[in-house]
PDB file of C-alpha atoms in Angstrom:
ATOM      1  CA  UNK A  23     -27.521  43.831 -46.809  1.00 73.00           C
ATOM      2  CA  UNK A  24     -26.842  39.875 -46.510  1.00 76.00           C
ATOM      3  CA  UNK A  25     -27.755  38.505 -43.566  1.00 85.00           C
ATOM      4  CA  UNK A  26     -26.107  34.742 -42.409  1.00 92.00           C
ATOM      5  CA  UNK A  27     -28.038  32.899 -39.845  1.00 94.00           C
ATOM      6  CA  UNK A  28     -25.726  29.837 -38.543  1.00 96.00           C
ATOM      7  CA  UNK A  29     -26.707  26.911 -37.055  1.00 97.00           C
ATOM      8  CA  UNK A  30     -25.178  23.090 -36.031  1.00 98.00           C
ATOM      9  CA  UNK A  31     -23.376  24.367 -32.387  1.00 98.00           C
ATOM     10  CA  UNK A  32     -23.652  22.332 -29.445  1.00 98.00           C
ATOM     11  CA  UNK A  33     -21.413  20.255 -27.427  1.00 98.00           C
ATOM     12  CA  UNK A  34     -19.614  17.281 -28.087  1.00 98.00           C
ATOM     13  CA  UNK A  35     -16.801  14.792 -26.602  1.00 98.00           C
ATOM     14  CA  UNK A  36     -13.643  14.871 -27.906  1.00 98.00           C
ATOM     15  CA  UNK A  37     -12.767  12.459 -31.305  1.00 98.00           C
ATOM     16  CA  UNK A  38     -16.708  13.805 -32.551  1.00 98.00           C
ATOM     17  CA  UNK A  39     -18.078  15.422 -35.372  1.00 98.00           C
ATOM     18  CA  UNK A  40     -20.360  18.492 -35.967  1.00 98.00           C
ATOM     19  CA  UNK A  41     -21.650  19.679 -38.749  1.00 98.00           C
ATOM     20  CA  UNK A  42     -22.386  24.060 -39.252  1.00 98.00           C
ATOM     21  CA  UNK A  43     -24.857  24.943 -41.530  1.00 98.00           C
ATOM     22  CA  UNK A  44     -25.345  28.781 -42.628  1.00 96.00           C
ATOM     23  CA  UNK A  45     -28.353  30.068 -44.895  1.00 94.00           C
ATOM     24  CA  UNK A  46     -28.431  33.170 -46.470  1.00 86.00           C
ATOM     25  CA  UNK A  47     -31.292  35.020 -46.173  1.00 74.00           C
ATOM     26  CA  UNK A  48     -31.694  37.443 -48.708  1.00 69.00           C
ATOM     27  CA  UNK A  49     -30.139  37.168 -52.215  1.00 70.00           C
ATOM     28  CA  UNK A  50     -26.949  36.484 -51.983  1.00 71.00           C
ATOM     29  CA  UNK A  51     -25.805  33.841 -54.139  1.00 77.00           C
ATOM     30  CA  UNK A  52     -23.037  31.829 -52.416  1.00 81.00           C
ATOM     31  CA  UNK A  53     -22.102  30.183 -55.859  1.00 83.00           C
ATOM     32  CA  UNK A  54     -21.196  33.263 -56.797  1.00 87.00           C
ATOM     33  CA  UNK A  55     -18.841  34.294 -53.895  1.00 90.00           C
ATOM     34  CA  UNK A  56     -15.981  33.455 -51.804  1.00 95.00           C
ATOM     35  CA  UNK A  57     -17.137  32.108 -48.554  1.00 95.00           C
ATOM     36  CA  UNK A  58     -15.522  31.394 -45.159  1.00 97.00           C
ATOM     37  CA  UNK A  59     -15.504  29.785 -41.524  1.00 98.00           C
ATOM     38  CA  UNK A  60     -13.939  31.521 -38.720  1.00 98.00           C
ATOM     39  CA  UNK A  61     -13.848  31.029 -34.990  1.00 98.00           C
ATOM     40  CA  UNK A  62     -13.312  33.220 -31.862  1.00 98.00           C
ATOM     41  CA  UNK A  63     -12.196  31.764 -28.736  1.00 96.00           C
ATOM     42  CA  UNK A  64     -12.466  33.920 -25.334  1.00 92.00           C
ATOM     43  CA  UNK A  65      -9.731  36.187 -24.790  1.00 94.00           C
ATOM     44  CA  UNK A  66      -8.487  35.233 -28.406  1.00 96.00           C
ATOM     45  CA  UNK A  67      -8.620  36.931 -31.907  1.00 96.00           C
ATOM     46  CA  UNK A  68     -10.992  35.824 -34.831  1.00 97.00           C
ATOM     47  CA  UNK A  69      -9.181  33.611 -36.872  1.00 97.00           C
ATOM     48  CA  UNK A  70     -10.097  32.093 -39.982  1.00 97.00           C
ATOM     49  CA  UNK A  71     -10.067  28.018 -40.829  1.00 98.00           C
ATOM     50  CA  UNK A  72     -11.215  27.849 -43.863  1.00 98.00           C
ATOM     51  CA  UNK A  73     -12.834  29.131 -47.540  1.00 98.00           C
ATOM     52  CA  UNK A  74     -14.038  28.350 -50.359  1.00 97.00           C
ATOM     53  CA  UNK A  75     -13.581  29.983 -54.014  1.00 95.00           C
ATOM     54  CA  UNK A  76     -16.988  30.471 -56.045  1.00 93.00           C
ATOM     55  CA  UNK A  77     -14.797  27.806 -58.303  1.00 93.00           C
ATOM     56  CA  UNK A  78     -14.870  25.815 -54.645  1.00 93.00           C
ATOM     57  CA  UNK A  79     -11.422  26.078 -54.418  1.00 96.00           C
ATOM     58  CA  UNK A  80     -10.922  25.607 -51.145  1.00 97.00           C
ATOM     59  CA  UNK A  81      -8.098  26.726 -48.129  1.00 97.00           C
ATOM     60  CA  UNK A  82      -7.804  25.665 -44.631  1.00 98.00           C
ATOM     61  CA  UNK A  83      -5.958  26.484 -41.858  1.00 98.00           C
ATOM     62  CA  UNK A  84      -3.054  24.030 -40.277  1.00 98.00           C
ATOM     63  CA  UNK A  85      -4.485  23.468 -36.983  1.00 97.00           C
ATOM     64  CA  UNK A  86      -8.213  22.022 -38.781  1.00 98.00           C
ATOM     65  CA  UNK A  87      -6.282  20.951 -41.872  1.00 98.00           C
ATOM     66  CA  UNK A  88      -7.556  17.444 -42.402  1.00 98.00           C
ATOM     67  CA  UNK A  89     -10.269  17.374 -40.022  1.00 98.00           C
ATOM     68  CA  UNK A  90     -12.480  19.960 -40.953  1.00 98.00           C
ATOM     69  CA  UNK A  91     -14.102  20.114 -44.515  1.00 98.00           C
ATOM     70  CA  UNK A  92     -16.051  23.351 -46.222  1.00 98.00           C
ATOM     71  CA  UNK A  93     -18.513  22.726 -48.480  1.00 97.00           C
ATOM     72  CA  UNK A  94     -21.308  24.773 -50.354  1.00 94.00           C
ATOM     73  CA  UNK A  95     -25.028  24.259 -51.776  1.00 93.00           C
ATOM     74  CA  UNK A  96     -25.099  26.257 -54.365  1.00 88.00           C
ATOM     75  CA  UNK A  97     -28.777  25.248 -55.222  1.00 87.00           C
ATOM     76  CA  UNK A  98     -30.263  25.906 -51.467  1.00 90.00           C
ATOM     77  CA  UNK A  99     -27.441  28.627 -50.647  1.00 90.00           C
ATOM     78  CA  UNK A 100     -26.060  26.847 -47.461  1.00 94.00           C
ATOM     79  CA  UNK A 101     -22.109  26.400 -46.455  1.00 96.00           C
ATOM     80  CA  UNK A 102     -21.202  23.858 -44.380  1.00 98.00           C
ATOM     81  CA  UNK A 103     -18.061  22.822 -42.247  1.00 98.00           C
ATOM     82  CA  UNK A 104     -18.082  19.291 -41.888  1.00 98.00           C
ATOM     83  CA  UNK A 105     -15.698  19.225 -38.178  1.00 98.00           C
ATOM     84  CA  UNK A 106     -14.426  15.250 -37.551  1.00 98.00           C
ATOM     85  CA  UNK A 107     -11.699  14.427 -34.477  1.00 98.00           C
ATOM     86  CA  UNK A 108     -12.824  17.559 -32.742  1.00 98.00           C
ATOM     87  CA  UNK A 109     -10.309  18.565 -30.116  1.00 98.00           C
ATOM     88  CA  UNK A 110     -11.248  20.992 -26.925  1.00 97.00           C
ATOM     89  CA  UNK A 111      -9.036  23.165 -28.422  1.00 97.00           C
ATOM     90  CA  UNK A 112     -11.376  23.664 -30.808  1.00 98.00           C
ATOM     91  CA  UNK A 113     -14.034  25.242 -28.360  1.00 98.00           C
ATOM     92  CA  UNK A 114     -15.327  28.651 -30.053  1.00 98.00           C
ATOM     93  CA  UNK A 115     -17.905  30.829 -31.123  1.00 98.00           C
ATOM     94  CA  UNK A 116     -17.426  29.577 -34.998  1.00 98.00           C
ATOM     95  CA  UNK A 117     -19.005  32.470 -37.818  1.00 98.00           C
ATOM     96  CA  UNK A 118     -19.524  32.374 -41.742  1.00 97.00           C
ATOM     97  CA  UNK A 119     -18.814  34.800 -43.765  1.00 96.00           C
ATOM     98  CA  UNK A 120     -18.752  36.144 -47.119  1.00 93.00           C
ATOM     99  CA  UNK A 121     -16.918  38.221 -49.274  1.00 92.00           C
ATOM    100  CA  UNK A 122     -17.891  40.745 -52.488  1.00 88.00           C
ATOM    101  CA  UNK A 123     -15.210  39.137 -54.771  1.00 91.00           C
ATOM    102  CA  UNK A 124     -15.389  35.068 -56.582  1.00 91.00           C
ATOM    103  CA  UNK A 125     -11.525  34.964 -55.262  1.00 94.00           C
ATOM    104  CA  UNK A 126     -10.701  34.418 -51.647  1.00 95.00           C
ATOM    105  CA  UNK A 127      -7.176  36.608 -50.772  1.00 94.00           C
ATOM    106  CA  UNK A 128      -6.352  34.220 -47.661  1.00 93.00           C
ATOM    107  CA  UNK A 129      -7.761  33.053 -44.138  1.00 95.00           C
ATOM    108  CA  UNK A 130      -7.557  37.067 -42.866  1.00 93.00           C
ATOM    109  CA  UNK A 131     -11.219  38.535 -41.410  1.00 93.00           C
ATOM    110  CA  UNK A 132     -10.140  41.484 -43.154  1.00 93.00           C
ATOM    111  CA  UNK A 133     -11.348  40.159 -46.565  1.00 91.00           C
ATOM    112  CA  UNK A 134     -14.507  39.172 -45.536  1.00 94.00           C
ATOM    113  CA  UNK A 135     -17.527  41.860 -45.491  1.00 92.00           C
ATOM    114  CA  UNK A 136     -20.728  40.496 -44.065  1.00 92.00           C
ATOM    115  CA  UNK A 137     -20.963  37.680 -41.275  1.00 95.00           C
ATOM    116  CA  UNK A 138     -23.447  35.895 -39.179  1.00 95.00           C
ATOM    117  CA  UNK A 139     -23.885  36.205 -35.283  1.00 95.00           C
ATOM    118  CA  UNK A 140     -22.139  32.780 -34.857  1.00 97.00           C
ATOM    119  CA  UNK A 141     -22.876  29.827 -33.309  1.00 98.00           C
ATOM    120  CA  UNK A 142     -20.631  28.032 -30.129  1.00 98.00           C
ATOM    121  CA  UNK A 143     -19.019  24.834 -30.521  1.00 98.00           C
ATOM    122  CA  UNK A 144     -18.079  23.607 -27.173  1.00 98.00           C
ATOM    123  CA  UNK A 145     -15.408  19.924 -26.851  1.00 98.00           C
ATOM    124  CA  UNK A 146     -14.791  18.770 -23.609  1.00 97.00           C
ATOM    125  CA  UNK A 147     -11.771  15.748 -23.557  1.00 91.00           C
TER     126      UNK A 147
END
Protein backbone atom coordinates (compact mmCIF):
# COMPACT_ATOMS: atom_id res chain seq x y z
CA UNK A 1 0.00 0.00 0.00
CA UNK A 2 1.42 3.66 -0.87
CA UNK A 3 -0.02 6.18 0.85
CA UNK A 4 0.29 10.17 -0.63
CA UNK A 5 -0.29 12.83 1.88
CA UNK A 6 -0.64 16.34 -0.12
CA UNK A 7 -0.14 19.52 1.05
CA UNK A 8 0.35 23.49 -0.37
CA UNK A 9 -3.82 24.27 -0.75
CA UNK A 10 -5.16 27.42 0.31
CA UNK A 11 -6.54 30.40 -1.31
CA UNK A 12 -5.17 32.85 -3.46
CA UNK A 13 -6.12 35.99 -5.82
CA UNK A 14 -6.13 35.58 -9.22
CA UNK A 15 -2.49 36.15 -11.36
CA UNK A 16 -0.83 34.03 -7.95
CA UNK A 17 1.15 31.15 -7.46
CA UNK A 18 0.92 27.97 -5.26
CA UNK A 19 3.04 25.49 -4.86
CA UNK A 20 1.60 21.35 -3.97
CA UNK A 21 3.84 19.28 -2.33
CA UNK A 22 3.07 15.35 -1.91
CA UNK A 23 5.28 12.88 0.28
CA UNK A 24 5.11 9.40 0.09
CA UNK A 25 4.92 7.67 3.03
CA UNK A 26 5.97 4.31 2.77
CA UNK A 27 8.45 3.02 0.13
CA UNK A 28 7.54 4.01 -2.85
CA UNK A 29 10.18 5.40 -4.86
CA UNK A 30 8.83 8.23 -7.06
CA UNK A 31 12.12 8.12 -9.21
CA UNK A 32 11.12 5.06 -10.11
CA UNK A 33 7.49 5.75 -11.29
CA UNK A 34 5.25 7.74 -13.36
CA UNK A 35 3.62 10.36 -11.31
CA UNK A 36 0.66 12.74 -11.77
CA UNK A 37 -1.54 15.88 -10.72
CA UNK A 38 -5.17 15.84 -11.13
CA UNK A 39 -8.00 18.06 -10.02
CA UNK A 40 -11.77 17.68 -9.31
CA UNK A 41 -13.99 20.54 -9.45
CA UNK A 42 -17.71 20.25 -7.90
CA UNK A 43 -20.13 18.77 -10.11
CA UNK A 44 -17.13 18.00 -12.55
CA UNK A 45 -15.05 14.83 -13.44
CA UNK A 46 -11.36 14.20 -12.26
CA UNK A 47 -9.23 15.32 -14.82
CA UNK A 48 -5.67 15.09 -15.11
CA UNK A 49 -3.04 18.25 -15.75
CA UNK A 50 -0.11 16.85 -15.69
CA UNK A 51 2.80 13.83 -15.27
CA UNK A 52 5.87 13.06 -15.13
CA UNK A 53 7.92 9.94 -16.63
CA UNK A 54 10.46 8.24 -14.05
CA UNK A 55 12.85 9.69 -17.08
CA UNK A 56 10.85 13.17 -15.97
CA UNK A 57 9.41 13.35 -19.12
CA UNK A 58 6.80 15.37 -18.55
CA UNK A 59 2.88 16.08 -20.12
CA UNK A 60 0.44 18.70 -19.33
CA UNK A 61 -2.82 19.47 -20.08
CA UNK A 62 -3.89 22.63 -22.50
CA UNK A 63 -5.83 24.56 -20.11
CA UNK A 64 -2.46 24.64 -17.32
CA UNK A 65 -0.06 24.28 -20.24
CA UNK A 66 2.47 26.98 -19.51
CA UNK A 67 1.45 27.93 -16.18
CA UNK A 68 1.70 25.02 -14.19
CA UNK A 69 5.06 23.05 -13.83
CA UNK A 70 5.54 19.23 -12.29
CA UNK A 71 8.49 18.48 -10.77
CA UNK A 72 9.96 15.54 -8.59
CA UNK A 73 12.58 14.98 -5.60
CA UNK A 74 13.76 11.99 -6.22
CA UNK A 75 16.14 12.14 -3.13
CA UNK A 76 13.26 13.21 -0.44
CA UNK A 77 10.36 11.48 -2.60
CA UNK A 78 8.16 14.68 -2.99
CA UNK A 79 6.26 15.90 -6.42
CA UNK A 80 5.49 19.20 -6.79
CA UNK A 81 3.21 21.40 -9.13
CA UNK A 82 4.61 24.66 -9.29
CA UNK A 83 0.84 26.70 -10.31
CA UNK A 84 1.81 30.59 -11.63
CA UNK A 85 -1.20 33.02 -13.25
CA UNK A 86 -3.74 31.00 -11.36
CA UNK A 87 -7.18 31.60 -12.78
CA UNK A 88 -10.64 30.91 -10.64
CA UNK A 89 -11.18 28.50 -13.03
CA UNK A 90 -8.70 26.71 -11.58
CA UNK A 91 -10.58 26.26 -8.14
CA UNK A 92 -10.41 22.36 -7.20
CA UNK A 93 -9.73 19.71 -4.95
CA UNK A 94 -6.13 19.00 -6.78
CA UNK A 95 -4.70 14.99 -5.99
CA UNK A 96 -1.28 13.15 -6.80
CA UNK A 97 -1.02 10.13 -7.93
CA UNK A 98 1.05 7.37 -8.99
CA UNK A 99 1.21 4.69 -11.25
CA UNK A 100 2.95 0.86 -11.18
CA UNK A 101 4.70 1.42 -14.59
CA UNK A 102 8.18 4.10 -15.36
CA UNK A 103 5.88 5.17 -18.56
CA UNK A 104 2.93 7.44 -18.19
CA UNK A 105 0.01 6.26 -21.04
CA UNK A 106 -1.65 9.91 -20.99
CA UNK A 107 -3.51 12.48 -18.60
CA UNK A 108 -6.53 9.59 -18.04
CA UNK A 109 -7.21 8.67 -13.99
CA UNK A 110 -7.55 5.36 -15.34
CA UNK A 111 -3.75 4.78 -15.43
CA UNK A 112 -3.08 5.85 -12.20
CA UNK A 113 -3.41 3.25 -9.13
CA UNK A 114 -2.87 4.84 -5.76
CA UNK A 115 -3.72 8.61 -4.85
CA UNK A 116 -3.76 10.94 -1.97
CA UNK A 117 -6.95 12.49 -0.25
CA UNK A 118 -6.23 15.84 -2.04
CA UNK A 119 -5.84 19.10 -1.08
CA UNK A 120 -8.31 22.38 -2.29
CA UNK A 121 -6.99 25.14 -4.20
CA UNK A 122 -9.44 27.89 -4.08
CA UNK A 123 -8.82 31.51 -6.79
CA UNK A 124 -11.12 34.12 -6.40
CA UNK A 125 -10.71 37.05 -9.47
Amino acid sequence: QVLLVESGGGSVQAGGSLRLSCAAASRYTYSRYCMGWFRQAPGEEREGIATIDSDESTRYADPVKGRFTISKDNAKNILYLQMDSLKSEDTAMYYCAADLRGTCFGLSRHNFYYWGQGTQVIVSS
